[in-house]
mmCIF file of C-alpha atoms in Angstrom:
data_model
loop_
_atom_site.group_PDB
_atom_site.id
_atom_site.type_symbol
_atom_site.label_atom_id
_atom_site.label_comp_id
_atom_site.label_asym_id
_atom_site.label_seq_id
_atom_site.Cartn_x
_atom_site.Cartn_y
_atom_site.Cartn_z
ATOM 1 C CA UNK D 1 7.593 -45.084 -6.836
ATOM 2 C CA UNK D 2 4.552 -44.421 -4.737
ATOM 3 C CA UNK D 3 6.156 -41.420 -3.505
ATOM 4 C CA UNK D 4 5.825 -39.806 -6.969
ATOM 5 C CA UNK D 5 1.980 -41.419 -7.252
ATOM 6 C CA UNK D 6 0.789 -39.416 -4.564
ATOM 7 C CA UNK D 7 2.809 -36.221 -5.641
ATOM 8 C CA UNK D 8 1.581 -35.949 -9.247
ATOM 9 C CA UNK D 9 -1.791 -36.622 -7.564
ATOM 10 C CA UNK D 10 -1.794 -33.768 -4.717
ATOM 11 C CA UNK D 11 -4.186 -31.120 -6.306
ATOM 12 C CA UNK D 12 -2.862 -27.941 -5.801
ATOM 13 C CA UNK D 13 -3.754 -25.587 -2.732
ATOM 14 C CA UNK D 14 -6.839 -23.716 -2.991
ATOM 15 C CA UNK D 15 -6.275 -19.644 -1.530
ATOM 16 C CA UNK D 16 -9.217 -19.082 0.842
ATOM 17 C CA UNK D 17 -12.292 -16.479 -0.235
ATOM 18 C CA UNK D 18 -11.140 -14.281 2.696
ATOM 19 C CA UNK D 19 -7.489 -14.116 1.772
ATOM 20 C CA UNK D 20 -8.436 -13.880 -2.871
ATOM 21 C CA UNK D 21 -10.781 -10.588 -1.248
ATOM 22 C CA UNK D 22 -7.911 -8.964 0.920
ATOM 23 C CA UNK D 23 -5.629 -9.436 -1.804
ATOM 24 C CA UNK D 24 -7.519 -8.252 -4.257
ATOM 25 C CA UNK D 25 -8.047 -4.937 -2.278
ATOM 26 C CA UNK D 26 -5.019 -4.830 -1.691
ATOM 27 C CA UNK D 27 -3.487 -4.793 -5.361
ATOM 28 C CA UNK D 28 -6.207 -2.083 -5.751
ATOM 29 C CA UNK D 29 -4.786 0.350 -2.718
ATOM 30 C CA UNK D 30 -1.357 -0.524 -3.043
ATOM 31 C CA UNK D 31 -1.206 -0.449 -6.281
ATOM 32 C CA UNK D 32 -2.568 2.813 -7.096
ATOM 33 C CA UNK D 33 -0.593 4.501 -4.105
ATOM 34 C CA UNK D 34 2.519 3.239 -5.873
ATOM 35 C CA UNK D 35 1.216 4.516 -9.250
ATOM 36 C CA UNK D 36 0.044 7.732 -8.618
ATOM 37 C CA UNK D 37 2.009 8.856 -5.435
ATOM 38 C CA UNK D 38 4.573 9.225 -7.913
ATOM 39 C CA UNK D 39 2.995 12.276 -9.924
ATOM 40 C CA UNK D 40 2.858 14.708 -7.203
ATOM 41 C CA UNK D 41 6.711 14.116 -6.899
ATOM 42 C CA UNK D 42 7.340 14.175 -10.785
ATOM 43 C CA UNK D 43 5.563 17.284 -11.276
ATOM 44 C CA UNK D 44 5.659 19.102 -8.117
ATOM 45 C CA UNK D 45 6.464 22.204 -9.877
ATOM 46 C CA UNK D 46 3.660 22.451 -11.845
ATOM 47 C CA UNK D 47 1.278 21.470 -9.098
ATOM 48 C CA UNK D 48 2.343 24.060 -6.602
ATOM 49 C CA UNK D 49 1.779 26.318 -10.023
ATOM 50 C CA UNK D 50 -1.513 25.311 -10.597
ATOM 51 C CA UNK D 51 -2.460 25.320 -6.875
ATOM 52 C CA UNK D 52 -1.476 29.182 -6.541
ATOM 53 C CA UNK D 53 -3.305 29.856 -9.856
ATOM 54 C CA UNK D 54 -6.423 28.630 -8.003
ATOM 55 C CA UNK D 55 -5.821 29.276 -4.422
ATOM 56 C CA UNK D 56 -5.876 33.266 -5.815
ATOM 57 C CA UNK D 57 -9.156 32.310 -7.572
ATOM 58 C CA UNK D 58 -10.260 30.782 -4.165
ATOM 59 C CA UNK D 59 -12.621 33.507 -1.873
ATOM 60 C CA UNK D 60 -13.444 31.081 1.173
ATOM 61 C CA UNK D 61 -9.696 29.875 1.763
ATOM 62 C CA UNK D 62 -10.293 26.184 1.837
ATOM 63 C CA UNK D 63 -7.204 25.754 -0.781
ATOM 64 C CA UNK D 64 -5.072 27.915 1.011
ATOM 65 C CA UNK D 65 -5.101 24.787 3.519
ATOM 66 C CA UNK D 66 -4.457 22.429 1.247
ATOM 67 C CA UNK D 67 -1.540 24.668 -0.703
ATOM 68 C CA UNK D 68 -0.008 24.911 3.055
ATOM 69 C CA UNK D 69 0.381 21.387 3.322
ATOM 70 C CA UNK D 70 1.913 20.618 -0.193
ATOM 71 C CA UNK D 71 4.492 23.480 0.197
ATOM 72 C CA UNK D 72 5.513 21.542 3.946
ATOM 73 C CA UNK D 73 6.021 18.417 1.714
ATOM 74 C CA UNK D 74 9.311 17.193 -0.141
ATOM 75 C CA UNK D 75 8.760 15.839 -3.317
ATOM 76 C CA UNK D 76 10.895 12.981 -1.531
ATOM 77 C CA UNK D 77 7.472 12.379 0.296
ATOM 78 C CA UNK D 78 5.524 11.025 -2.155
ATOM 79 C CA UNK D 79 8.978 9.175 -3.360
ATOM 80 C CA UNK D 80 8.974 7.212 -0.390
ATOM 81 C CA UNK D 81 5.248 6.677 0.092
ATOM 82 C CA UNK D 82 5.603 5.716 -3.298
ATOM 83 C CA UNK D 83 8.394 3.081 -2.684
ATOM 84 C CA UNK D 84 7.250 1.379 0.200
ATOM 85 C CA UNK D 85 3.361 1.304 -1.278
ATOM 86 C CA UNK D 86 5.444 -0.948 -4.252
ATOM 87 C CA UNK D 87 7.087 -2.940 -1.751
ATOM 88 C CA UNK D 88 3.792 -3.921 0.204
ATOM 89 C CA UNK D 89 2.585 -4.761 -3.252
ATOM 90 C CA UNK D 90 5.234 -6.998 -3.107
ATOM 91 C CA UNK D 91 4.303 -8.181 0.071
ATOM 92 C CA UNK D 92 0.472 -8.826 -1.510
ATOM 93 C CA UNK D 93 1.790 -11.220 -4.507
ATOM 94 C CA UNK D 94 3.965 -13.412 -2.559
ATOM 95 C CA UNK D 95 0.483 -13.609 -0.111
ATOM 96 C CA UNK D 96 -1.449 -14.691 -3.396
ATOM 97 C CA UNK D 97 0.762 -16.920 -4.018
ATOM 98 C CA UNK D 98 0.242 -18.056 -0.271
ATOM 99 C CA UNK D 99 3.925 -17.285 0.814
ATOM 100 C CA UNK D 100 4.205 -16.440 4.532
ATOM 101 C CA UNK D 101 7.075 -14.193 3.754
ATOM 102 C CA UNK D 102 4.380 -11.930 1.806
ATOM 103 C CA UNK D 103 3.005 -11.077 5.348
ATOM 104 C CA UNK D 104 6.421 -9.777 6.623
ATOM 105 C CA UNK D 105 7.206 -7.947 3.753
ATOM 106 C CA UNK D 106 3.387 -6.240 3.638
ATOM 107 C CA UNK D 107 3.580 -5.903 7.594
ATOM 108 C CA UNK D 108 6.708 -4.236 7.331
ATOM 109 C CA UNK D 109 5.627 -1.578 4.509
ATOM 110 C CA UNK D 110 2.280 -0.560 6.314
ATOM 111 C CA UNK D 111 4.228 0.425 9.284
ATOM 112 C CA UNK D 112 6.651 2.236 6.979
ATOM 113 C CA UNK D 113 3.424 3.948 5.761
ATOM 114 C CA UNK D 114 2.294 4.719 8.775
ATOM 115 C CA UNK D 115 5.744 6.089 10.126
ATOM 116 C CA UNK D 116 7.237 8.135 6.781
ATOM 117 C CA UNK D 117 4.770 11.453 7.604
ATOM 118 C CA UNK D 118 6.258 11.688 10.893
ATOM 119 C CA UNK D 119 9.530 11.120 9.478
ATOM 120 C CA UNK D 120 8.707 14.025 7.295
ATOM 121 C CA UNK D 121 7.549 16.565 10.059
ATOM 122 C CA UNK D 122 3.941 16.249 7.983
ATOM 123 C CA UNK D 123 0.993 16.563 10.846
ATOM 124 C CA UNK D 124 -2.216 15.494 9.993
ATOM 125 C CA UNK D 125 -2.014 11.464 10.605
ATOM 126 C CA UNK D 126 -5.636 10.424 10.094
ATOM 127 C CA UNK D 127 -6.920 7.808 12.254
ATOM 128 C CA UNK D 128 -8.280 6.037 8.955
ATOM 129 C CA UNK D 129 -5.188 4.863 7.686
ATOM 130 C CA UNK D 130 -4.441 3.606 11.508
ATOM 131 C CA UNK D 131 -7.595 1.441 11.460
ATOM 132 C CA UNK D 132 -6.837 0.059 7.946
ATOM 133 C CA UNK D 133 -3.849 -1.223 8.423
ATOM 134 C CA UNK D 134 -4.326 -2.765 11.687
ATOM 135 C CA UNK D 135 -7.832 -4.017 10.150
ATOM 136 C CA UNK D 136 -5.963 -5.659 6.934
ATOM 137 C CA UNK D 137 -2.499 -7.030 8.974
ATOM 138 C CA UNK D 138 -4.962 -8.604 11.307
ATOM 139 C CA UNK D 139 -7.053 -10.188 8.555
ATOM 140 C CA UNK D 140 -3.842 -11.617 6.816
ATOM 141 C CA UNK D 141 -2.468 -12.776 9.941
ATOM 142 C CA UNK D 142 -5.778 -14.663 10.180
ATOM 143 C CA UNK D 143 -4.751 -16.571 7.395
ATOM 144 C CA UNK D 144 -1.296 -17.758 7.510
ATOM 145 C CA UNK D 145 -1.973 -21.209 8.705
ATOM 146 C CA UNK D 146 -2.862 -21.309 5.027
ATOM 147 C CA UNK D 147 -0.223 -20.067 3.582
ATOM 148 C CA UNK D 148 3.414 -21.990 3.396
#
């Protein structure tokens, strides 16, 4: 009987500042990747459309770069970006809900991240995304001793 005294007493964990902010950022990144990495796959057409319309418009060139790059990439890009961007969102609620397993599953997807370009021949890799993720894996793994 005083095993169920002290259980209905135990106040529920509080989640730490640092781990509510990363969390919180990361719905926000996450979360719109998964959202709106979809569109350029569900209407490539009409973007490669619209970027000829304006790359003809364009005198210095700078959108010829950009058209380049989106006729190298496979609507099955942004598919998969768009996939494993859900899956580390995953990752983010289980952390919230200060589940160790979150960590995994949100480690696992930012490597994916970092990894599907080159699995898609797509050059370019900027160093930002690097730092990011090592900057946000390190500050989660910084607070699994608080997490179950």
């Amino acid at each position: 009987m005083e095993n169920l005294e002290n259980f209905s007493q135990e106040e529920p964990r509080k989640r730490p500042t640092l781990l509510t902010v990363a969390c919180i950022l990361s719905f926000v990144g996450s979360g719109m990747l998964a959202f709106f990495g979809l569109f350029p796959a569900i209407f490539y057409d009409t973007m490669i459309q619209s970027m000829e319309a304006m790359v003809d418009q364009d005198g210095s060139g700078i959108l010829a770069q950009s058209y380049e790059l989106i006729l190298k990439t496979s609507p099955a890009y942004y598919v998969c970006t768009s996939l494993v961007a859900a899956v580390s969102l995953i990752g983010v609620i289980y952390m919230w809900k200060l589940k160790k397993i979150g960590f995994h599953i949100y480690t696992t997807a930012q490597i994916l991240l970092l990894a599907i370009p080159f699995l898609f021949k797509i050059s370019g890799m900027q160093l930002s995304g690097i730092l990011y993720t090592i900057i946000f894996v390190a500050l989660y793994a910084s607070q699994l001793s608080k997490m179950d």
